[in-house]
PDB file of C-alpha atoms in Angstrom:
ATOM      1  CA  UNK A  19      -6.468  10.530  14.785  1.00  0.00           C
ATOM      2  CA  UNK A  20      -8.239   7.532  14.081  1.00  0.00           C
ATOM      3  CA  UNK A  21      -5.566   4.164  12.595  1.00  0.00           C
ATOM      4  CA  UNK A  22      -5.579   0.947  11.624  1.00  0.00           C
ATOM      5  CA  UNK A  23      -4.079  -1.196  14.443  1.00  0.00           C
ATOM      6  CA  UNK A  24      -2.813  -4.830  13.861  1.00  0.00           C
ATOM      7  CA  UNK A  25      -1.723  -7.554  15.577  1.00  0.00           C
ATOM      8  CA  UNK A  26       0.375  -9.409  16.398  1.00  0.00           C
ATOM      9  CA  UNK A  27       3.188  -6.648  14.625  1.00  0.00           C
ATOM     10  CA  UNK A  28       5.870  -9.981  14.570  1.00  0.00           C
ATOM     11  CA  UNK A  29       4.756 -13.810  14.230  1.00  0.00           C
ATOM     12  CA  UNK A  30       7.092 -16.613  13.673  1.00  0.00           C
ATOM     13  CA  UNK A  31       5.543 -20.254  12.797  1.00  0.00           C
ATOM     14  CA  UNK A  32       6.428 -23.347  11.514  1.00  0.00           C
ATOM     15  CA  UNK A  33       5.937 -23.823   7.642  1.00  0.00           C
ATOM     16  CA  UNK A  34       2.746 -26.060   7.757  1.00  0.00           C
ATOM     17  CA  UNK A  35       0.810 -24.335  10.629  1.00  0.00           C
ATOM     18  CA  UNK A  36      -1.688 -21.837  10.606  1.00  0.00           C
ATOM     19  CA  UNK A  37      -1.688 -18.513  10.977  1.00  0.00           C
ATOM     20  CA  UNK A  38      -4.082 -15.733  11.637  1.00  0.00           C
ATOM     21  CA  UNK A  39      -3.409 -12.077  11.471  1.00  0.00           C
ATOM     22  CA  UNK A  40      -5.628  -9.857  13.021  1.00  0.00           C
ATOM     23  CA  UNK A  41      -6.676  -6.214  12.142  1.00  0.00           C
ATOM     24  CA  UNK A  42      -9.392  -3.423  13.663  1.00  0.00           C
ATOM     25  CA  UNK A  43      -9.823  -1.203  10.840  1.00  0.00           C
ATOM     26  CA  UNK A  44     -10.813   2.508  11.324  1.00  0.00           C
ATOM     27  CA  UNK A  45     -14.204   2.200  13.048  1.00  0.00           C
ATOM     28  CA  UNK A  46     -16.348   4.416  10.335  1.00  0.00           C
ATOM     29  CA  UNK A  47     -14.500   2.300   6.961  1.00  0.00           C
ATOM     30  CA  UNK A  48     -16.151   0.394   5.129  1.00  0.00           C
ATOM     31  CA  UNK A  49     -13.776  -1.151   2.844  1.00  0.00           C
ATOM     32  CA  UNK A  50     -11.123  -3.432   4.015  1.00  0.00           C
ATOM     33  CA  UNK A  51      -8.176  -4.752   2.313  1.00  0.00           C
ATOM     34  CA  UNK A  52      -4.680  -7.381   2.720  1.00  0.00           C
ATOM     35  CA  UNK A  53      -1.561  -6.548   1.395  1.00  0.00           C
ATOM     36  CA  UNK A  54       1.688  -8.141   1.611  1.00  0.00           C
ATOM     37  CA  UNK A  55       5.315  -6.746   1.264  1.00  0.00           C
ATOM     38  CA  UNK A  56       8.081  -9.995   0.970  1.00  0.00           C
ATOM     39  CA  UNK A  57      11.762  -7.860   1.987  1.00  0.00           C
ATOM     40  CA  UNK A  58      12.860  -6.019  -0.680  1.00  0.00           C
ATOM     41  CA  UNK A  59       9.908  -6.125  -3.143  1.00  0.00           C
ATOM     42  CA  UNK A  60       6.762  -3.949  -3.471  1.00  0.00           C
ATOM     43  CA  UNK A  61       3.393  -4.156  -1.685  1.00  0.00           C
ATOM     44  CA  UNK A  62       1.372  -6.808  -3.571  1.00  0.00           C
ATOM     45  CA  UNK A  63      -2.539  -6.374  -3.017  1.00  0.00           C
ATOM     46  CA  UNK A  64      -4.130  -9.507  -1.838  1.00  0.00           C
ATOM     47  CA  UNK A  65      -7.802  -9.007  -1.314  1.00  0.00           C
ATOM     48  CA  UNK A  66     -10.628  -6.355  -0.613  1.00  0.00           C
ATOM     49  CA  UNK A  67     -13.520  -6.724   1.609  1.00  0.00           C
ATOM     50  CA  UNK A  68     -16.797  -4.913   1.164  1.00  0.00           C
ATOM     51  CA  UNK A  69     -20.340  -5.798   2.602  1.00  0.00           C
ATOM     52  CA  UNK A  70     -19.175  -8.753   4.104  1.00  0.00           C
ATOM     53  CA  UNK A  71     -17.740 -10.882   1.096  1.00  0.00           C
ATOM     54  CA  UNK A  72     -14.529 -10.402  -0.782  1.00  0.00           C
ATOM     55  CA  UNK A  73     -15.033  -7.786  -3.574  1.00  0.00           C
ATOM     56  CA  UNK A  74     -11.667  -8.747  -5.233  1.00  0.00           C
ATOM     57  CA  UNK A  75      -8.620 -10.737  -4.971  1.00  0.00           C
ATOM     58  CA  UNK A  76      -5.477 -11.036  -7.043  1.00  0.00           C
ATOM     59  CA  UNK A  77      -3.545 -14.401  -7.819  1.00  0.00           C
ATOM     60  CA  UNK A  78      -1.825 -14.855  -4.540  1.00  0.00           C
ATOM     61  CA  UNK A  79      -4.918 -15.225  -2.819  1.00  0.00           C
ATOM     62  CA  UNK A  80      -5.189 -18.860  -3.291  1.00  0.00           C
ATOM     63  CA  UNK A  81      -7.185 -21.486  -1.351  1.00  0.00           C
ATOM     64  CA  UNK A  82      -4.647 -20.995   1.511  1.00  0.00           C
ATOM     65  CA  UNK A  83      -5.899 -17.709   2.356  1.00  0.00           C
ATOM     66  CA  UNK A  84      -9.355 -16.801   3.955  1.00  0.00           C
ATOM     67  CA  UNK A  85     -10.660 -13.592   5.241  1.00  0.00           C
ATOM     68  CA  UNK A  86     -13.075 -12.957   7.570  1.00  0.00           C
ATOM     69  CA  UNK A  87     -14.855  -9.658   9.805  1.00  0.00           C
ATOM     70  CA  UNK A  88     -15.840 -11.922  12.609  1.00  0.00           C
ATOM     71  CA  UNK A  89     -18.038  -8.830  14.323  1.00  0.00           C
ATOM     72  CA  UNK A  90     -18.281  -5.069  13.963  1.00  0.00           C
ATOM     73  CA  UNK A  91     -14.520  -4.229  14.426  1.00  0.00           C
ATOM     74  CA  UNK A  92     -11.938  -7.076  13.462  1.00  0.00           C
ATOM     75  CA  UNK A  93     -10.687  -8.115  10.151  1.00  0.00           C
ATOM     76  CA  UNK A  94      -8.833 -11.493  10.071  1.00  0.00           C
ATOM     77  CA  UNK A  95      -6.848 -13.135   7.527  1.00  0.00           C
ATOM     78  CA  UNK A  96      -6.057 -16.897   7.457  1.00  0.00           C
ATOM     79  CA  UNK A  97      -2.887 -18.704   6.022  1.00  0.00           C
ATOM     80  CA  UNK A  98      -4.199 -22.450   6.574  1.00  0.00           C
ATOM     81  CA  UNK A  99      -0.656 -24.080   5.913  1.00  0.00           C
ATOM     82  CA  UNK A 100       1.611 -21.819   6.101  1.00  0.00           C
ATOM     83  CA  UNK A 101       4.668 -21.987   3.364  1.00  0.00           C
ATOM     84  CA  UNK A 102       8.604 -20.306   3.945  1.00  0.00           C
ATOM     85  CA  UNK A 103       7.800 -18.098   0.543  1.00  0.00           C
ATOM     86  CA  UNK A 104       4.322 -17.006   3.164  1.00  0.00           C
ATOM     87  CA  UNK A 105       7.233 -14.594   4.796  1.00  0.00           C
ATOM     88  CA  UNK A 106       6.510 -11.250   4.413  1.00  0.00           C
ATOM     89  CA  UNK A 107       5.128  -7.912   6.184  1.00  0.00           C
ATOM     90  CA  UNK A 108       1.088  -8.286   5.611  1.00  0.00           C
ATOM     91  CA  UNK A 109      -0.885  -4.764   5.648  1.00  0.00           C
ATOM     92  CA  UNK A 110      -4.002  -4.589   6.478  1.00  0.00           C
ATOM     93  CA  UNK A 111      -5.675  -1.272   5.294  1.00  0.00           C
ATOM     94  CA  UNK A 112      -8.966   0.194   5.560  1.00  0.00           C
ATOM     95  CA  UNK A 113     -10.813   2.813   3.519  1.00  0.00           C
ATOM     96  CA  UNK A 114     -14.074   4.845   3.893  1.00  0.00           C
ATOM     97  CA  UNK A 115     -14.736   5.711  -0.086  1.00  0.00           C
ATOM     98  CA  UNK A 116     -12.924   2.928  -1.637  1.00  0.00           C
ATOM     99  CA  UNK A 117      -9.893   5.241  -2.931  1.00  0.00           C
ATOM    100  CA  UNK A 118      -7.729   6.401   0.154  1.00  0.00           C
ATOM    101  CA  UNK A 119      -6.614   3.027   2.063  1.00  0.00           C
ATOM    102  CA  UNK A 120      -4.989   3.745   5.175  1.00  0.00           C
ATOM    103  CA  UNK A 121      -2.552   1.442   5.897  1.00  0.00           C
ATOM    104  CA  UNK A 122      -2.218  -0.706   9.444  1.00  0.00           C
ATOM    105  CA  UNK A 123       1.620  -0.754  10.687  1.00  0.00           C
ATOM    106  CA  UNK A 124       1.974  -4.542   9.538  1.00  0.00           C
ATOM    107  CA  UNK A 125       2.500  -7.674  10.972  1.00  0.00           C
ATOM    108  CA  UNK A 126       6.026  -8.877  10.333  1.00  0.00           C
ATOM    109  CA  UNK A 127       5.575 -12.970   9.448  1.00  0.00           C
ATOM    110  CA  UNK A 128       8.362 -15.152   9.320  1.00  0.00           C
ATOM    111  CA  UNK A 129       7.966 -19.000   8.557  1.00  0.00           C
ATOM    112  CA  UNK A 130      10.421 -21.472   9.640  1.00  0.00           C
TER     113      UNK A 130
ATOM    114  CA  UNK B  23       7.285  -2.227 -17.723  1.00  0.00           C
ATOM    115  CA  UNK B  24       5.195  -2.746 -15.100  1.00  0.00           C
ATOM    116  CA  UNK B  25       2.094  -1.268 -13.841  1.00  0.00           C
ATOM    117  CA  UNK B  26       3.356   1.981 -11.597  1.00  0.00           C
ATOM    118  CA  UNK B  27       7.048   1.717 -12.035  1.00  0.00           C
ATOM    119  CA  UNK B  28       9.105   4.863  -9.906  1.00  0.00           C
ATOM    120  CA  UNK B  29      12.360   6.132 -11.220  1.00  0.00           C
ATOM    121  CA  UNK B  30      14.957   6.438 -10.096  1.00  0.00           C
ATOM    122  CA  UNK B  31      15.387   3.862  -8.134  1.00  0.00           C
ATOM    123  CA  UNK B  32      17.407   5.632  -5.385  1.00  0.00           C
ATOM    124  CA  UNK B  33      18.154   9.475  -4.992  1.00  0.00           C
ATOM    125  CA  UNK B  34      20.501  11.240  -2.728  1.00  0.00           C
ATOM    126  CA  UNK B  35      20.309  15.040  -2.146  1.00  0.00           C
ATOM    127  CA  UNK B  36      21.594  17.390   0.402  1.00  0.00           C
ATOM    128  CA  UNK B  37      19.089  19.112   2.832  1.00  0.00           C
ATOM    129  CA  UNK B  38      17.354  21.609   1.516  1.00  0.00           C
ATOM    130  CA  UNK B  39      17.110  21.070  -2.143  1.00  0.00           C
ATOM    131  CA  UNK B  40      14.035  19.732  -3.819  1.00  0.00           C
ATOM    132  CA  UNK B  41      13.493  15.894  -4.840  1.00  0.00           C
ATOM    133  CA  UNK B  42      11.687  14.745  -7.983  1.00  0.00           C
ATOM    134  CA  UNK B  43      10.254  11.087  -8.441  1.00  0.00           C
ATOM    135  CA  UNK B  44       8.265   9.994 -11.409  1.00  0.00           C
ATOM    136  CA  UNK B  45       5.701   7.181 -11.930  1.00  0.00           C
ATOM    137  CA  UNK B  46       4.801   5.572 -15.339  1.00  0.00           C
ATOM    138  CA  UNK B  47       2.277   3.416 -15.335  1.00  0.00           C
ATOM    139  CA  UNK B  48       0.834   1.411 -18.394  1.00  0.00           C
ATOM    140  CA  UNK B  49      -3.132   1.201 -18.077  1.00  0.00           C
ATOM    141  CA  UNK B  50      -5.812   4.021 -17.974  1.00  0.00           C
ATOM    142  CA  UNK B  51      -6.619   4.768 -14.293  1.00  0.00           C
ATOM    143  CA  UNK B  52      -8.694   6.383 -11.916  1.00  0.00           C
ATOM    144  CA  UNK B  53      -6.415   7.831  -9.495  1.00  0.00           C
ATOM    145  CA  UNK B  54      -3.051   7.288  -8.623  1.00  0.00           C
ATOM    146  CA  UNK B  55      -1.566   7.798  -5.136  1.00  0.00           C
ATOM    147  CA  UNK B  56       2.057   8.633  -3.664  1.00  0.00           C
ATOM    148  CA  UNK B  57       2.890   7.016  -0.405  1.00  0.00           C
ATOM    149  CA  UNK B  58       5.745   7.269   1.740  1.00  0.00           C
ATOM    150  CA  UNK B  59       7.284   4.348   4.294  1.00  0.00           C
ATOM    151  CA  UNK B  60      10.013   4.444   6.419  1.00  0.00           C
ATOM    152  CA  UNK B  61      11.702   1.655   6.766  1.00  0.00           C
ATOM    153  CA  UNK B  62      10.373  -1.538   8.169  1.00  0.00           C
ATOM    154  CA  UNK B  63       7.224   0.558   8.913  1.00  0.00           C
ATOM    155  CA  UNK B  64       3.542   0.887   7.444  1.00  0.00           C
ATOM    156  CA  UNK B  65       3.266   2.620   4.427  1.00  0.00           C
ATOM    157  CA  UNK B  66       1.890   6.801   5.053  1.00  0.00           C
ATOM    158  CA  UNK B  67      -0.716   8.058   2.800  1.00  0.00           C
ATOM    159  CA  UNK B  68       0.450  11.238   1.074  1.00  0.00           C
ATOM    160  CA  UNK B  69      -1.634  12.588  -1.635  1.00  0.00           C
ATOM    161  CA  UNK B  70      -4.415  10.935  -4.178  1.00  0.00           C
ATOM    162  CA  UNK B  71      -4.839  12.497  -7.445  1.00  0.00           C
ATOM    163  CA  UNK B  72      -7.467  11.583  -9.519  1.00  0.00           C
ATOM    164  CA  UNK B  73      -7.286  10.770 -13.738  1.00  0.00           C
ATOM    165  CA  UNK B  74      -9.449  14.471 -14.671  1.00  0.00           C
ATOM    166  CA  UNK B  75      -6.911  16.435 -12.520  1.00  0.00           C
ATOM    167  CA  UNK B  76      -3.079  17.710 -13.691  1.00  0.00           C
ATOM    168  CA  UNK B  77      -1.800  19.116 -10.503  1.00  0.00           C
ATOM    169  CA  UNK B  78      -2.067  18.711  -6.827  1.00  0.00           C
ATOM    170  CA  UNK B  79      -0.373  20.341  -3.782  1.00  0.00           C
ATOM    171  CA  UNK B  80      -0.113  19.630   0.208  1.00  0.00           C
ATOM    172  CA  UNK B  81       2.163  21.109   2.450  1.00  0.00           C
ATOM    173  CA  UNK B  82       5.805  20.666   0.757  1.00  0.00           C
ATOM    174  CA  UNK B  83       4.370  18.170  -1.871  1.00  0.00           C
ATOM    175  CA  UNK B  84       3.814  18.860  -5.034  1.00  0.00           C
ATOM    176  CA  UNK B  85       2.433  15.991  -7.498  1.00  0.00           C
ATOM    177  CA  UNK B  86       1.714  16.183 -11.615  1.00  0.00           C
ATOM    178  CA  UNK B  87      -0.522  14.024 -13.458  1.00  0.00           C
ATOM    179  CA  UNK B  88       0.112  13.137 -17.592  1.00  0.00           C
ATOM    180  CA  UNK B  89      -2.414  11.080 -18.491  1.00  0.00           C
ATOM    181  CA  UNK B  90      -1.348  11.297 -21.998  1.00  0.00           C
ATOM    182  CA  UNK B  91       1.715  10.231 -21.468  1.00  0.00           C
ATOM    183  CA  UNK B  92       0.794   8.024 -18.530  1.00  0.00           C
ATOM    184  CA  UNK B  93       3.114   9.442 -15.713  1.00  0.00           C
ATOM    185  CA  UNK B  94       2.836  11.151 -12.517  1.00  0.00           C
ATOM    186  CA  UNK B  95       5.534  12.984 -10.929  1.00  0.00           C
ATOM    187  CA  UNK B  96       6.105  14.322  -7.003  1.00  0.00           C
ATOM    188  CA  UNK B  97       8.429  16.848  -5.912  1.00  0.00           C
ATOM    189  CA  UNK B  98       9.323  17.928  -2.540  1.00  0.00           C
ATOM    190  CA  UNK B  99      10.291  21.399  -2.070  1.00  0.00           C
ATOM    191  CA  UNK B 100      13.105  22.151   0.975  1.00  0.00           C
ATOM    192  CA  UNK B 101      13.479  18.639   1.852  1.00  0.00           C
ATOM    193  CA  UNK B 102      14.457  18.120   5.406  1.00  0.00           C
ATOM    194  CA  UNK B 103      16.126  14.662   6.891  1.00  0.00           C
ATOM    195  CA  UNK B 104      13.129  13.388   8.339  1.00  0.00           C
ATOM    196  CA  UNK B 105      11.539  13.279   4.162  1.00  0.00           C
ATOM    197  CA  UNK B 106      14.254  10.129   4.264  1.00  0.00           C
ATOM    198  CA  UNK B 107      12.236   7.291   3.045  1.00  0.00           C
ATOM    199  CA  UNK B 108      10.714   4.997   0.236  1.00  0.00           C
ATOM    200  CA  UNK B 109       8.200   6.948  -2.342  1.00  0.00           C
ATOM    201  CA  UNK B 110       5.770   4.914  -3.860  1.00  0.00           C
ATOM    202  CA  UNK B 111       3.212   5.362  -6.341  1.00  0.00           C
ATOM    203  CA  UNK B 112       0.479   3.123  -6.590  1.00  0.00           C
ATOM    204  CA  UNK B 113      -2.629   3.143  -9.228  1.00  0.00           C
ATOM    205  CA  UNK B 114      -6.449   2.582  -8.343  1.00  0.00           C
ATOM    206  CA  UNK B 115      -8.278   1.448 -12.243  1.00  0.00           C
ATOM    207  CA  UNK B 116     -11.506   1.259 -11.239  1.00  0.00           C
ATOM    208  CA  UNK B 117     -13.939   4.126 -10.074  1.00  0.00           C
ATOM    209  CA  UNK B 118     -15.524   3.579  -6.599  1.00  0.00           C
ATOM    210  CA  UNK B 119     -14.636   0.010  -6.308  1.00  0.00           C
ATOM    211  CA  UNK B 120     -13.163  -1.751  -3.638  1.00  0.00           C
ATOM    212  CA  UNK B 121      -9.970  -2.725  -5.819  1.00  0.00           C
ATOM    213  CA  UNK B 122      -6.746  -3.056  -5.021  1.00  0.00           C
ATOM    214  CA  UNK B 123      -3.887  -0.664  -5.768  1.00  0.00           C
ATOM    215  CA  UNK B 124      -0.774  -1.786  -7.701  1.00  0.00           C
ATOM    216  CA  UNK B 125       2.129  -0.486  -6.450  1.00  0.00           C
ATOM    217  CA  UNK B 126       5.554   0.429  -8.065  1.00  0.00           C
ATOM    218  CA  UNK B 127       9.103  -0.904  -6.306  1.00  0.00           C
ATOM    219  CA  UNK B 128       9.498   2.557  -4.974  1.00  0.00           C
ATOM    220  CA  UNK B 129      12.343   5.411  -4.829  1.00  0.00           C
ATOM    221  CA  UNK B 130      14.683   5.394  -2.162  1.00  0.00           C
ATOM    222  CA  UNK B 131      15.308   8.861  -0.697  1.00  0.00           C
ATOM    223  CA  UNK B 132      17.841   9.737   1.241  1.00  0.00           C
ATOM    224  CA  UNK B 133      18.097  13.692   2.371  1.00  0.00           C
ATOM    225  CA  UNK B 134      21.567  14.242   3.840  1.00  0.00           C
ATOM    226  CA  UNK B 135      22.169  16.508   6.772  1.00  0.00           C
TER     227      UNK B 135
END
């Protein structure tokens, strides 16, 4: 069966520096999506993706973050200066109708 | 409250019996979904209901809608050990947009042996 598949699945970085999280959606999807879960607390939704530009993103998705589908398969997302409160799992999910995301298995981040 | 809130929090039942979580929620939606994630893991789609429909089974799972009273509820029947995880329910507003879903904190299962 077909997943989502992220990487790296743990990342640690110094607050300050950049990170990039990568994700390869399921190949026939067409909307793409960030979420992040800090320990303990619920999965926040960051941004969607759709026909190459961001369709929505909430308040956490400040001028830190970018996102980006490079080619035909990945899905990237950016943290340009990384912050300690940046630590968190990030999801990356992908969905073929817009209403069942299927969720990646996360990328643990931890900034020092 | 907040926008797909679970209760209770945490629920501990013996193997075997069935498990209830609800979901309120405070805006009008298009569907809500139940997910389940062990822990540390990625979050496991369960079952999507959609704002026109009351009921929905799969497998064990069985999962109500109220939009009138703006709650959603899922049982599972003969839980086993391996149902031991976080429940969440999380609420899609907008028809056939690519918007994200707001999730609740969660219930904490835990099926004992």
């Amino acid at each position: 069966e077909p997943e989502v598949t992220q990487t790296p699945s743990h990342q640690v970085t110094q607050m300050g520096q950049e990170v990039i999280l990568r994700c390869v959606p399921i190949s026939n999807h067409l909307y793409f999506y960030w979420y992040r879960q800090i320990l303990g607390q619920k999965v926040e939704f960051l941004v969607s993706f759709y026909n190459n530009e961001i369709s929505e993103k909430s308040e956490i998705f400040d001028d830190q973050f970018s996102v980006e589908r490079p080619d035909g398969s990945n899905f990237t997302l950016k943290i340009r200066s990384t912050k300690l409160e940046d630590s968190a799992m990030y999801f990356c999910n992908s969905a073929s109708d817009g209403e069942t995301q299927y969720f990646g298995p996360g990328t643990r981040l931890l900034v020092l | 409250s907040q926008q797909g809130e679970e209760d209770p929090q945490a629920l501990s039942i013996q193997e075997g019996e069935n498990a209830t979580m609800n979901c309120s929620y405070k805006t009008s939606i298009n569907n809500l979904q139940w997910y389940r994630q062990n822990s540390g893991r990625g979050l496991v789609h369960l079952i999507l209901i959609r704002s026109n429909e009351r009921e929905k089974h799969s497998g064990r799972l069985r999962v109500t809608l109220d939009t009138s009273k703006k709650s959603s509820s899922l049982l599972i029947t003969a839980s086993r050990a391996a149902d031991t995880a976080s429940y969440f329910c999380a609420t899609d507003l907008r028809r056939g947009g690519a918007d994200g879903l707001t999730f609740g904190k969660g219930t904490h299962l835990i099926i004992q042996p």
